C-alpha cells in the first residue's frame, strides 16, 4: 500500500540531484515573512525526507527543474500576506483553470499546476507567468525559477517550500474548490484530479 509520503513524493516529483531544507528561526520580519535558514543539499529527495517533513521535522523544499531541464509541476509564489485565498480559488474555478491554491508558511499563497509527465521547464515558466498575470499578481515569483541549469557549472535550481509541514497541524495547507482547508490526504486526492497531460497543459489559455 502506498503511503502518504510516497504520494507526496510522486506529486511533487522534482530534481534528481538536489533538494532544499528550511528551518524557521523567528516569527516574522518587518514585511511579514517568516525568517529561517534555507539550504540546498545535493541529494535527491527520498520518501524518508517526506516522512520527516510531514511529521514536523526538517522542512522540505523541492526544486522543480530536473537535470534534463524538464519539470512535472509549476508554481506561483504570491508574497502578499493578507491575500484572500478563497478569491484565488473562485477565479480558478470560474475560469476552468486546473490549478490548486495553498497557504504558505507566512500566510501568502502558492498556486500549483501538476503534470502527469515532464515538460520543458521553459514552457512551464511561461504558463505560470501567464497565469500569474491573469490572477492579477504579475511579477510574483515563479517556479521553476530557471529554464535551464548547467550541471558542469554546479547548478541545482531554486526550491519551493512544501505544504503540510507537520501534517494536520500545518499552517501550510491547500484549499478545495469551495475554499475549504484540506487535510494532507484529501489534498493528495484533490490534486490528483487536477493532474494534466502535457498536451492539455500546452493548450491552457488564461
mmCIF file with all atom_site columns, C-alpha atoms in Angstrom:
data_model
loop_
_atom_site.group_PDB
_atom_site.id
_atom_site.type_symbol
_atom_site.label_atom_id
_atom_site.label_alt_id
_atom_site.label_comp_id
_atom_site.label_asym_id
_atom_site.label_entity_id
_atom_site.label_seq_id
_atom_site.pdbx_PDB_ins_code
_atom_site.Cartn_x
_atom_site.Cartn_y
_atom_site.Cartn_z
_atom_site.occupancy
_atom_site.B_iso_or_equiv
_atom_site.pdbx_formal_charge
_atom_site.auth_seq_id
_atom_site.auth_comp_id
_atom_site.auth_asym_id
_atom_site.auth_atom_id
_atom_site.pdbx_PDB_model_num
ATOM 1   C CA . UNK A 1 1   ? 0.000   0.000  0.000   1.00 0.00 ? 1   UNK A CA 1
ATOM 2   C CA . UNK A 1 2   ? 1.343   3.400  -0.997  1.00 0.00 ? 2   UNK A CA 1
ATOM 3   C CA . UNK A 1 3   ? 1.984   5.753  1.933   1.00 0.00 ? 3   UNK A CA 1
ATOM 4   C CA . UNK A 1 4   ? 1.121   9.433  2.194   1.00 0.00 ? 4   UNK A CA 1
ATOM 5   C CA . UNK A 1 5   ? 4.824   10.337 1.984   1.00 0.00 ? 5   UNK A CA 1
ATOM 6   C CA . UNK A 1 6   ? 5.163   8.308  -1.224  1.00 0.00 ? 6   UNK A CA 1
ATOM 7   C CA . UNK A 1 7   ? 2.160   10.093 -2.718  1.00 0.00 ? 7   UNK A CA 1
ATOM 8   C CA . UNK A 1 8   ? 3.691   13.499 -1.953  1.00 0.00 ? 8   UNK A CA 1
ATOM 9   C CA . UNK A 1 9   ? 6.983   12.336 -3.482  1.00 0.00 ? 9   UNK A CA 1
ATOM 10  C CA . UNK A 1 10  ? 5.196   11.401 -6.716  1.00 0.00 ? 10  UNK A CA 1
ATOM 11  C CA . UNK A 1 11  ? 3.003   14.533 -6.900  1.00 0.00 ? 11  UNK A CA 1
ATOM 12  C CA . UNK A 1 12  ? 5.911   16.929 -6.271  1.00 0.00 ? 12  UNK A CA 1
ATOM 13  C CA . UNK A 1 13  ? 8.484   14.948 -8.232  1.00 0.00 ? 13  UNK A CA 1
ATOM 14  C CA . UNK A 1 14  ? 11.400  17.295 -8.788  1.00 0.00 ? 14  UNK A CA 1
ATOM 15  C CA . UNK A 1 15  ? 15.167  17.492 -9.071  1.00 0.00 ? 15  UNK A CA 1
ATOM 16  C CA . UNK A 1 16  ? 17.042  14.230 -9.290  1.00 0.00 ? 16  UNK A CA 1
ATOM 17  C CA . UNK A 1 17  ? 20.216  15.818 -7.920  1.00 0.00 ? 17  UNK A CA 1
ATOM 18  C CA . UNK A 1 18  ? 19.247  18.117 -5.020  1.00 0.00 ? 18  UNK A CA 1
ATOM 19  C CA . UNK A 1 19  ? 16.567  19.322 -2.618  1.00 0.00 ? 19  UNK A CA 1
ATOM 20  C CA . UNK A 1 20  ? 16.097  22.134 -0.127  1.00 0.00 ? 20  UNK A CA 1
ATOM 21  C CA . UNK A 1 21  ? 15.530  22.430 3.606   1.00 0.00 ? 21  UNK A CA 1
ATOM 22  C CA . UNK A 1 22  ? 14.067  25.289 5.634   1.00 0.00 ? 22  UNK A CA 1
ATOM 23  C CA . UNK A 1 23  ? 14.117  25.671 9.410   1.00 0.00 ? 23  UNK A CA 1
ATOM 24  C CA . UNK A 1 24  ? 12.031  28.538 10.852  1.00 0.00 ? 24  UNK A CA 1
ATOM 25  C CA . UNK A 1 25  ? 14.043  30.672 13.323  1.00 0.00 ? 25  UNK A CA 1
ATOM 26  C CA . UNK A 1 26  ? 11.715  33.506 14.223  1.00 0.00 ? 26  UNK A CA 1
ATOM 27  C CA . UNK A 1 27  ? 8.119   34.529 13.740  1.00 0.00 ? 27  UNK A CA 1
ATOM 28  C CA . UNK A 1 28  ? 8.182   37.355 11.221  1.00 0.00 ? 28  UNK A CA 1
ATOM 29  C CA . UNK A 1 29  ? 10.298  40.093 9.728   1.00 0.00 ? 29  UNK A CA 1
ATOM 30  C CA . UNK A 1 30  ? 9.007   43.604 9.103   1.00 0.00 ? 30  UNK A CA 1
ATOM 31  C CA . UNK A 1 31  ? 7.386   42.561 5.817   1.00 0.00 ? 31  UNK A CA 1
ATOM 32  C CA . UNK A 1 32  ? 5.524   39.646 7.406   1.00 0.00 ? 32  UNK A CA 1
ATOM 33  C CA . UNK A 1 33  ? 7.734   36.901 6.011   1.00 0.00 ? 33  UNK A CA 1
ATOM 34  C CA . UNK A 1 34  ? 8.789   34.158 8.414   1.00 0.00 ? 34  UNK A CA 1
ATOM 35  C CA . UNK A 1 35  ? 12.543  34.026 8.915   1.00 0.00 ? 35  UNK A CA 1
ATOM 36  C CA . UNK A 1 36  ? 14.725  30.930 8.946   1.00 0.00 ? 36  UNK A CA 1
ATOM 37  C CA . UNK A 1 37  ? 17.663  29.058 7.487   1.00 0.00 ? 37  UNK A CA 1
ATOM 38  C CA . UNK A 1 38  ? 17.391  27.730 3.952   1.00 0.00 ? 38  UNK A CA 1
ATOM 39  C CA . UNK A 1 39  ? 19.873  25.262 2.458   1.00 0.00 ? 39  UNK A CA 1
ATOM 40  C CA . UNK A 1 40  ? 20.275  23.356 -0.784  1.00 0.00 ? 40  UNK A CA 1
ATOM 41  C CA . UNK A 1 41  ? 21.531  19.811 -0.242  1.00 0.00 ? 41  UNK A CA 1
ATOM 42  C CA . UNK A 1 42  ? 22.956  17.846 -3.143  1.00 0.00 ? 42  UNK A CA 1
ATOM 43  C CA . UNK A 1 43  ? 20.904  14.715 -2.658  1.00 0.00 ? 43  UNK A CA 1
ATOM 44  C CA . UNK A 1 44  ? 17.762  13.516 -4.404  1.00 0.00 ? 44  UNK A CA 1
ATOM 45  C CA . UNK A 1 45  ? 14.555  13.665 -2.376  1.00 0.00 ? 45  UNK A CA 1
ATOM 46  C CA . UNK A 1 46  ? 13.550  10.447 -0.601  1.00 0.00 ? 46  UNK A CA 1
ATOM 47  C CA . UNK A 1 47  ? 10.371  9.084  0.977   1.00 0.00 ? 47  UNK A CA 1
ATOM 48  C CA . UNK A 1 48  ? 12.103  9.352  4.366   1.00 0.00 ? 48  UNK A CA 1
ATOM 49  C CA . UNK A 1 49  ? 12.585  13.111 3.851   1.00 0.00 ? 49  UNK A CA 1
ATOM 50  C CA . UNK A 1 50  ? 8.878   13.493 3.127   1.00 0.00 ? 50  UNK A CA 1
ATOM 51  C CA . UNK A 1 51  ? 8.038   11.443 6.227   1.00 0.00 ? 51  UNK A CA 1
ATOM 52  C CA . UNK A 1 52  ? 10.208  13.771 8.312   1.00 0.00 ? 52  UNK A CA 1
ATOM 53  C CA . UNK A 1 53  ? 8.561   16.834 6.749   1.00 0.00 ? 53  UNK A CA 1
ATOM 54  C CA . UNK A 1 54  ? 5.036   15.550 7.361   1.00 0.00 ? 54  UNK A CA 1
ATOM 55  C CA . UNK A 1 55  ? 5.908   14.755 10.992  1.00 0.00 ? 55  UNK A CA 1
ATOM 56  C CA . UNK A 1 56  ? 7.101   18.326 11.568  1.00 0.00 ? 56  UNK A CA 1
ATOM 57  C CA . UNK A 1 57  ? 10.843  17.693 11.463  1.00 0.00 ? 57  UNK A CA 1
ATOM 58  C CA . UNK A 1 58  ? 13.158  19.282 8.900   1.00 0.00 ? 58  UNK A CA 1
ATOM 59  C CA . UNK A 1 59  ? 11.071  21.247 6.418   1.00 0.00 ? 59  UNK A CA 1
ATOM 60  C CA . UNK A 1 60  ? 11.434  20.052 2.842   1.00 0.00 ? 60  UNK A CA 1
ATOM 61  C CA . UNK A 1 61  ? 11.851  22.162 -0.273  1.00 0.00 ? 61  UNK A CA 1
ATOM 62  C CA . UNK A 1 62  ? 11.571  20.700 -3.750  1.00 0.00 ? 62  UNK A CA 1
ATOM 63  C CA . UNK A 1 63  ? 13.408  22.008 -6.818  1.00 0.00 ? 63  UNK A CA 1
ATOM 64  C CA . UNK A 1 64  ? 11.038  21.563 -9.766  1.00 0.00 ? 64  UNK A CA 1
ATOM 65  C CA . UNK A 1 65  ? 13.639  21.673 -12.539 1.00 0.00 ? 65  UNK A CA 1
ATOM 66  C CA . UNK A 1 66  ? 15.467  18.420 -13.233 1.00 0.00 ? 66  UNK A CA 1
ATOM 67  C CA . UNK A 1 67  ? 18.904  17.763 -14.627 1.00 0.00 ? 67  UNK A CA 1
ATOM 68  C CA . UNK A 1 68  ? 17.413  17.384 -18.126 1.00 0.00 ? 68  UNK A CA 1
ATOM 69  C CA . UNK A 1 69  ? 15.733  20.820 -17.847 1.00 0.00 ? 69  UNK A CA 1
ATOM 70  C CA . UNK A 1 70  ? 12.196  19.458 -17.557 1.00 0.00 ? 70  UNK A CA 1
ATOM 71  C CA . UNK A 1 71  ? 9.556   19.813 -14.816 1.00 0.00 ? 71  UNK A CA 1
ATOM 72  C CA . UNK A 1 72  ? 6.466   17.943 -13.695 1.00 0.00 ? 72  UNK A CA 1
ATOM 73  C CA . UNK A 1 73  ? 4.902   20.827 -11.767 1.00 0.00 ? 73  UNK A CA 1
ATOM 74  C CA . UNK A 1 74  ? 4.997   24.594 -11.645 1.00 0.00 ? 74  UNK A CA 1
ATOM 75  C CA . UNK A 1 75  ? 4.055   27.148 -9.004  1.00 0.00 ? 75  UNK A CA 1
ATOM 76  C CA . UNK A 1 76  ? 3.357   30.814 -8.367  1.00 0.00 ? 76  UNK A CA 1
ATOM 77  C CA . UNK A 1 77  ? 4.578   32.167 -5.021  1.00 0.00 ? 77  UNK A CA 1
ATOM 78  C CA . UNK A 1 78  ? 2.447   35.187 -4.075  1.00 0.00 ? 78  UNK A CA 1
ATOM 79  C CA . UNK A 1 79  ? 4.088   37.062 -1.211  1.00 0.00 ? 79  UNK A CA 1
ATOM 80  C CA . UNK A 1 80  ? 1.011   39.003 -0.138  1.00 0.00 ? 80  UNK A CA 1
ATOM 81  C CA . UNK A 1 81  ? 0.202   38.060 3.424   1.00 0.00 ? 81  UNK A CA 1
ATOM 82  C CA . UNK A 1 82  ? -3.341  39.446 3.567   1.00 0.00 ? 82  UNK A CA 1
ATOM 83  C CA . UNK A 1 83  ? -4.356  37.693 0.359   1.00 0.00 ? 83  UNK A CA 1
ATOM 84  C CA . UNK A 1 84  ? -7.840  36.224 0.050   1.00 0.00 ? 84  UNK A CA 1
ATOM 85  C CA . UNK A 1 85  ? -7.173  32.584 -0.802  1.00 0.00 ? 85  UNK A CA 1
ATOM 86  C CA . UNK A 1 86  ? -10.831 31.890 -1.496  1.00 0.00 ? 86  UNK A CA 1
ATOM 87  C CA . UNK A 1 87  ? -10.828 34.669 -4.075  1.00 0.00 ? 87  UNK A CA 1
ATOM 88  C CA . UNK A 1 88  ? -7.996  32.907 -5.926  1.00 0.00 ? 88  UNK A CA 1
ATOM 89  C CA . UNK A 1 89  ? -9.865  29.601 -5.729  1.00 0.00 ? 89  UNK A CA 1
ATOM 90  C CA . UNK A 1 90  ? -13.035 31.218 -7.111  1.00 0.00 ? 90  UNK A CA 1
ATOM 91  C CA . UNK A 1 91  ? -11.156 32.805 -10.017 1.00 0.00 ? 91  UNK A CA 1
ATOM 92  C CA . UNK A 1 92  ? -9.580  29.490 -10.970 1.00 0.00 ? 92  UNK A CA 1
ATOM 93  C CA . UNK A 1 93  ? -12.907 27.664 -10.748 1.00 0.00 ? 93  UNK A CA 1
ATOM 94  C CA . UNK A 1 94  ? -14.818 30.320 -12.721 1.00 0.00 ? 94  UNK A CA 1
ATOM 95  C CA . UNK A 1 95  ? -12.198 30.233 -15.478 1.00 0.00 ? 95  UNK A CA 1
ATOM 96  C CA . UNK A 1 96  ? -11.803 26.428 -15.565 1.00 0.00 ? 96  UNK A CA 1
ATOM 97  C CA . UNK A 1 97  ? -8.134  26.614 -14.640 1.00 0.00 ? 97  UNK A CA 1
ATOM 98  C CA . UNK A 1 98  ? -6.898  23.244 -13.264 1.00 0.00 ? 98  UNK A CA 1
ATOM 99  C CA . UNK A 1 99  ? -4.690  24.695 -10.539 1.00 0.00 ? 99  UNK A CA 1
ATOM 100 C CA . UNK A 1 100 ? -4.580  24.219 -6.769  1.00 0.00 ? 100 UNK A CA 1
ATOM 101 C CA . UNK A 1 101 ? -4.214  27.020 -4.180  1.00 0.00 ? 101 UNK A CA 1
ATOM 102 C CA . UNK A 1 102 ? -2.279  26.630 -0.942  1.00 0.00 ? 102 UNK A CA 1
ATOM 103 C CA . UNK A 1 103 ? -1.415  28.797 2.050   1.00 0.00 ? 103 UNK A CA 1
ATOM 104 C CA . UNK A 1 104 ? 2.285   29.495 2.602   1.00 0.00 ? 104 UNK A CA 1
ATOM 105 C CA . UNK A 1 105 ? 4.037   29.455 5.979   1.00 0.00 ? 105 UNK A CA 1
ATOM 106 C CA . UNK A 1 106 ? 3.803   33.269 6.120   1.00 0.00 ? 106 UNK A CA 1
ATOM 107 C CA . UNK A 1 107 ? 0.177   33.492 5.009   1.00 0.00 ? 107 UNK A CA 1
ATOM 108 C CA . UNK A 1 108 ? 0.757   34.158 1.303   1.00 0.00 ? 108 UNK A CA 1
ATOM 109 C CA . UNK A 1 109 ? -0.322  31.826 -1.469  1.00 0.00 ? 109 UNK A CA 1
ATOM 110 C CA . UNK A 1 110 ? 1.114   29.109 -3.654  1.00 0.00 ? 110 UNK A CA 1
ATOM 111 C CA . UNK A 1 111 ? -0.707  28.207 -6.857  1.00 0.00 ? 111 UNK A CA 1
ATOM 112 C CA . UNK A 1 112 ? 0.356   24.853 -8.300  1.00 0.00 ? 112 UNK A CA 1
ATOM 113 C CA . UNK A 1 113 ? -0.170  23.136 -11.627 1.00 0.00 ? 113 UNK A CA 1
ATOM 114 C CA . UNK A 1 114 ? 0.690   19.432 -11.780 1.00 0.00 ? 114 UNK A CA 1
ATOM 115 C CA . UNK A 1 115 ? 1.636   17.315 -14.796 1.00 0.00 ? 115 UNK A CA 1
ATOM 116 C CA . UNK A 1 116 ? 1.466   13.594 -15.487 1.00 0.00 ? 116 UNK A CA 1
ATOM 117 C CA . UNK A 1 117 ? 4.759   13.666 -17.389 1.00 0.00 ? 117 UNK A CA 1
ATOM 118 C CA . UNK A 1 118 ? 7.757   16.018 -17.597 1.00 0.00 ? 118 UNK A CA 1
ATOM 119 C CA . UNK A 1 119 ? 7.544   19.137 -19.784 1.00 0.00 ? 119 UNK A CA 1
ATOM 120 C CA . UNK A 1 120 ? 10.320  21.532 -20.794 1.00 0.00 ? 120 UNK A CA 1
ATOM 121 C CA . UNK A 1 121 ? 10.967  23.905 -17.899 1.00 0.00 ? 121 UNK A CA 1
ATOM 122 C CA . UNK A 1 122 ? 10.842  26.979 -20.129 1.00 0.00 ? 122 UNK A CA 1
ATOM 123 C CA . UNK A 1 123 ? 7.281   26.097 -21.166 1.00 0.00 ? 123 UNK A CA 1
ATOM 124 C CA . UNK A 1 124 ? 6.189   25.637 -17.546 1.00 0.00 ? 124 UNK A CA 1
ATOM 125 C CA . UNK A 1 125 ? 7.718   29.020 -16.700 1.00 0.00 ? 125 UNK A CA 1
ATOM 126 C CA . UNK A 1 126 ? 5.791   30.720 -19.496 1.00 0.00 ? 126 UNK A CA 1
ATOM 127 C CA . UNK A 1 127 ? 2.457   29.209 -18.481 1.00 0.00 ? 127 UNK A CA 1
ATOM 128 C CA . UNK A 1 128 ? 2.931   30.093 -14.814 1.00 0.00 ? 128 UNK A CA 1
ATOM 129 C CA . UNK A 1 129 ? 3.838   33.679 -15.725 1.00 0.00 ? 129 UNK A CA 1
ATOM 130 C CA . UNK A 1 130 ? 0.693   33.919 -17.867 1.00 0.00 ? 130 UNK A CA 1
ATOM 131 C CA . UNK A 1 131 ? -1.445  32.550 -15.042 1.00 0.00 ? 131 UNK A CA 1
ATOM 132 C CA . UNK A 1 132 ? 0.167   34.910 -12.527 1.00 0.00 ? 132 UNK A CA 1
ATOM 133 C CA . UNK A 1 133 ? -0.789  37.881 -14.700 1.00 0.00 ? 133 UNK A CA 1
ATOM 134 C CA . UNK A 1 134 ? -4.334  36.545 -15.163 1.00 0.00 ? 134 UNK A CA 1
ATOM 135 C CA . UNK A 1 135 ? -4.708  36.282 -11.383 1.00 0.00 ? 135 UNK A CA 1
ATOM 136 C CA . UNK A 1 136 ? -3.695  39.924 -11.016 1.00 0.00 ? 136 UNK A CA 1
ATOM 137 C CA . UNK A 1 137 ? -0.324  39.090 -9.484  1.00 0.00 ? 137 UNK A CA 1
ATOM 138 C CA . UNK A 1 138 ? 2.092   39.664 -12.340 1.00 0.00 ? 138 UNK A CA 1
ATOM 139 C CA . UNK A 1 139 ? 5.665   39.840 -11.094 1.00 0.00 ? 139 UNK A CA 1
ATOM 140 C CA . UNK A 1 140 ? 5.193   37.128 -8.459  1.00 0.00 ? 140 UNK A CA 1
ATOM 141 C CA . UNK A 1 141 ? 7.962   34.582 -8.056  1.00 0.00 ? 141 UNK A CA 1
ATOM 142 C CA . UNK A 1 142 ? 7.604   31.685 -10.487 1.00 0.00 ? 142 UNK A CA 1
ATOM 143 C CA . UNK A 1 143 ? 8.821   28.111 -10.097 1.00 0.00 ? 143 UNK A CA 1
ATOM 144 C CA . UNK A 1 144 ? 10.758  26.737 -11.849 1.00 0.00 ? 144 UNK A CA 1
ATOM 145 C CA . UNK A 1 145 ? 12.916  29.827 -11.428 1.00 0.00 ? 145 UNK A CA 1
ATOM 146 C CA . UNK A 1 146 ? 15.355  28.545 -14.046 1.00 0.00 ? 146 UNK A CA 1
ATOM 147 C CA . UNK A 1 147 ? 14.549  27.439 -17.595 1.00 0.00 ? 147 UNK A CA 1
ATOM 148 C CA . UNK A 1 148 ? 17.872  25.622 -17.848 1.00 0.00 ? 148 UNK A CA 1
ATOM 149 C CA . UNK A 1 149 ? 20.572  24.506 -15.435 1.00 0.00 ? 149 UNK A CA 1
ATOM 150 C CA . UNK A 1 150 ? 24.179  23.659 -16.276 1.00 0.00 ? 150 UNK A CA 1
ATOM 151 C CA . UNK A 1 151 ? 25.327  20.597 -14.381 1.00 0.00 ? 151 UNK A CA 1
ATOM 152 C CA . UNK A 1 152 ? 29.013  21.116 -15.188 1.00 0.00 ? 152 UNK A CA 1
ATOM 153 C CA . UNK A 1 153 ? 28.750  24.534 -13.523 1.00 0.00 ? 153 UNK A CA 1
ATOM 154 C CA . UNK A 1 154 ? 27.196  23.016 -10.411 1.00 0.00 ? 154 UNK A CA 1
ATOM 155 C CA . UNK A 1 155 ? 23.702  24.438 -10.946 1.00 0.00 ? 155 UNK A CA 1
ATOM 156 C CA . UNK A 1 156 ? 20.845  22.909 -8.977  1.00 0.00 ? 156 UNK A CA 1
ATOM 157 C CA . UNK A 1 157 ? 17.961  25.361 -9.306  1.00 0.00 ? 157 UNK A CA 1
ATOM 158 C CA . UNK A 1 158 ? 15.846  27.025 -6.595  1.00 0.00 ? 158 UNK A CA 1
ATOM 159 C CA . UNK A 1 159 ? 13.481  25.184 -4.306  1.00 0.00 ? 159 UNK A CA 1
ATOM 160 C CA . UNK A 1 160 ? 9.952   25.902 -3.126  1.00 0.00 ? 160 UNK A CA 1
ATOM 161 C CA . UNK A 1 161 ? 8.968   25.099 0.461   1.00 0.00 ? 161 UNK A CA 1
ATOM 162 C CA . UNK A 1 162 ? 6.472   22.280 0.535   1.00 0.00 ? 162 UNK A CA 1
ATOM 163 C CA . UNK A 1 163 ? 2.987   22.245 2.101   1.00 0.00 ? 163 UNK A CA 1
ATOM 164 C CA . UNK A 1 164 ? 1.795   20.210 5.066   1.00 0.00 ? 164 UNK A CA 1
ATOM 165 C CA . UNK A 1 165 ? 4.875   20.561 7.229   1.00 0.00 ? 165 UNK A CA 1
ATOM 166 C CA . UNK A 1 166 ? 3.742   18.858 10.474  1.00 0.00 ? 166 UNK A CA 1
ATOM 167 C CA . UNK A 1 167 ? 0.837   17.235 8.652   1.00 0.00 ? 167 UNK A CA 1
ATOM 168 C CA . UNK A 1 168 ? -2.591  18.032 10.078  1.00 0.00 ? 168 UNK A CA 1
ATOM 169 C CA . UNK A 1 169 ? -1.093  20.646 12.429  1.00 0.00 ? 169 UNK A CA 1
ATOM 170 C CA . UNK A 1 170 ? 0.335   22.567 9.482   1.00 0.00 ? 170 UNK A CA 1
ATOM 171 C CA . UNK A 1 171 ? -0.476  26.171 8.618   1.00 0.00 ? 171 UNK A CA 1
ATOM 172 C CA . UNK A 1 172 ? 0.689   25.341 5.066   1.00 0.00 ? 172 UNK A CA 1
ATOM 173 C CA . UNK A 1 173 ? -2.440  23.708 3.715   1.00 0.00 ? 173 UNK A CA 1
ATOM 174 C CA . UNK A 1 174 ? -4.330  23.696 0.431   1.00 0.00 ? 174 UNK A CA 1
ATOM 175 C CA . UNK A 1 175 ? -7.940  24.586 -0.371  1.00 0.00 ? 175 UNK A CA 1
ATOM 176 C CA . UNK A 1 176 ? -10.663 22.779 -2.261  1.00 0.00 ? 176 UNK A CA 1
ATOM 177 C CA . UNK A 1 177 ? -12.910 24.404 -4.875  1.00 0.00 ? 177 UNK A CA 1
ATOM 178 C CA . UNK A 1 178 ? -15.145 25.801 -2.095  1.00 0.00 ? 178 UNK A CA 1
ATOM 179 C CA . UNK A 1 179 ? -12.194 27.490 -0.396  1.00 0.00 ? 179 UNK A CA 1
ATOM 180 C CA . UNK A 1 180 ? -12.182 24.997 2.476   1.00 0.00 ? 180 UNK A CA 1
ATOM 181 C CA . UNK A 1 181 ? -8.930  23.768 4.026   1.00 0.00 ? 181 UNK A CA 1
ATOM 182 C CA . UNK A 1 182 ? -7.882  20.254 3.023   1.00 0.00 ? 182 UNK A CA 1
ATOM 183 C CA . UNK A 1 183 ? -6.169  17.634 5.149   1.00 0.00 ? 183 UNK A CA 1
ATOM 184 C CA . UNK A 1 184 ? -2.924  16.230 3.752   1.00 0.00 ? 184 UNK A CA 1
ATOM 185 C CA . UNK A 1 185 ? -4.631  13.069 2.499   1.00 0.00 ? 185 UNK A CA 1
ATOM 186 C CA . UNK A 1 186 ? -7.544  14.993 0.998   1.00 0.00 ? 186 UNK A CA 1
ATOM 187 C CA . UNK A 1 187 ? -5.104  17.336 -0.707  1.00 0.00 ? 187 UNK A CA 1
ATOM 188 C CA . UNK A 1 188 ? -3.398  14.434 -2.448  1.00 0.00 ? 188 UNK A CA 1
ATOM 189 C CA . UNK A 1 189 ? -6.712  13.099 -3.727  1.00 0.00 ? 189 UNK A CA 1
ATOM 190 C CA . UNK A 1 190 ? -7.874  16.583 -4.752  1.00 0.00 ? 190 UNK A CA 1
ATOM 191 C CA . UNK A 1 191 ? -4.617  17.452 -6.544  1.00 0.00 ? 191 UNK A CA 1
ATOM 192 C CA . UNK A 1 192 ? -4.555  14.122 -8.381  1.00 0.00 ? 192 UNK A CA 1
ATOM 193 C CA . UNK A 1 193 ? -7.832  15.088 -10.047 1.00 0.00 ? 193 UNK A CA 1
ATOM 194 C CA . UNK A 1 194 ? -6.112  18.194 -11.428 1.00 0.00 ? 194 UNK A CA 1
ATOM 195 C CA . UNK A 1 195 ? -3.031  16.499 -12.892 1.00 0.00 ? 195 UNK A CA 1
ATOM 196 C CA . UNK A 1 196 ? -2.715  17.427 -16.576 1.00 0.00 ? 196 UNK A CA 1
ATOM 197 C CA . UNK A 1 197 ? -1.242  15.576 -19.520 1.00 0.00 ? 197 UNK A CA 1
ATOM 198 C CA . UNK A 1 198 ? 1.450   17.537 -21.382 1.00 0.00 ? 198 UNK A CA 1
ATOM 199 C CA . UNK A 1 199 ? -0.894  18.033 -24.345 1.00 0.00 ? 199 UNK A CA 1
ATOM 200 C CA . UNK A 1 200 ? -3.667  19.515 -22.161 1.00 0.00 ? 200 UNK A CA 1
ATOM 201 C CA . UNK A 1 201 ? -1.106  21.675 -20.361 1.00 0.00 ? 201 UNK A CA 1
ATOM 202 C CA . UNK A 1 202 ? 0.135   23.163 -23.635 1.00 0.00 ? 202 UNK A CA 1
ATOM 203 C CA . UNK A 1 203 ? -3.444  24.050 -24.622 1.00 0.00 ? 203 UNK A CA 1
ATOM 204 C CA . UNK A 1 204 ? -4.100  26.054 -21.446 1.00 0.00 ? 204 UNK A CA 1
ATOM 205 C CA . UNK A 1 205 ? -5.123  29.671 -22.063 1.00 0.00 ? 205 UNK A CA 1
ATOM 206 C CA . UNK A 1 206 ? -5.613  32.208 -19.289 1.00 0.00 ? 206 UNK A CA 1
#
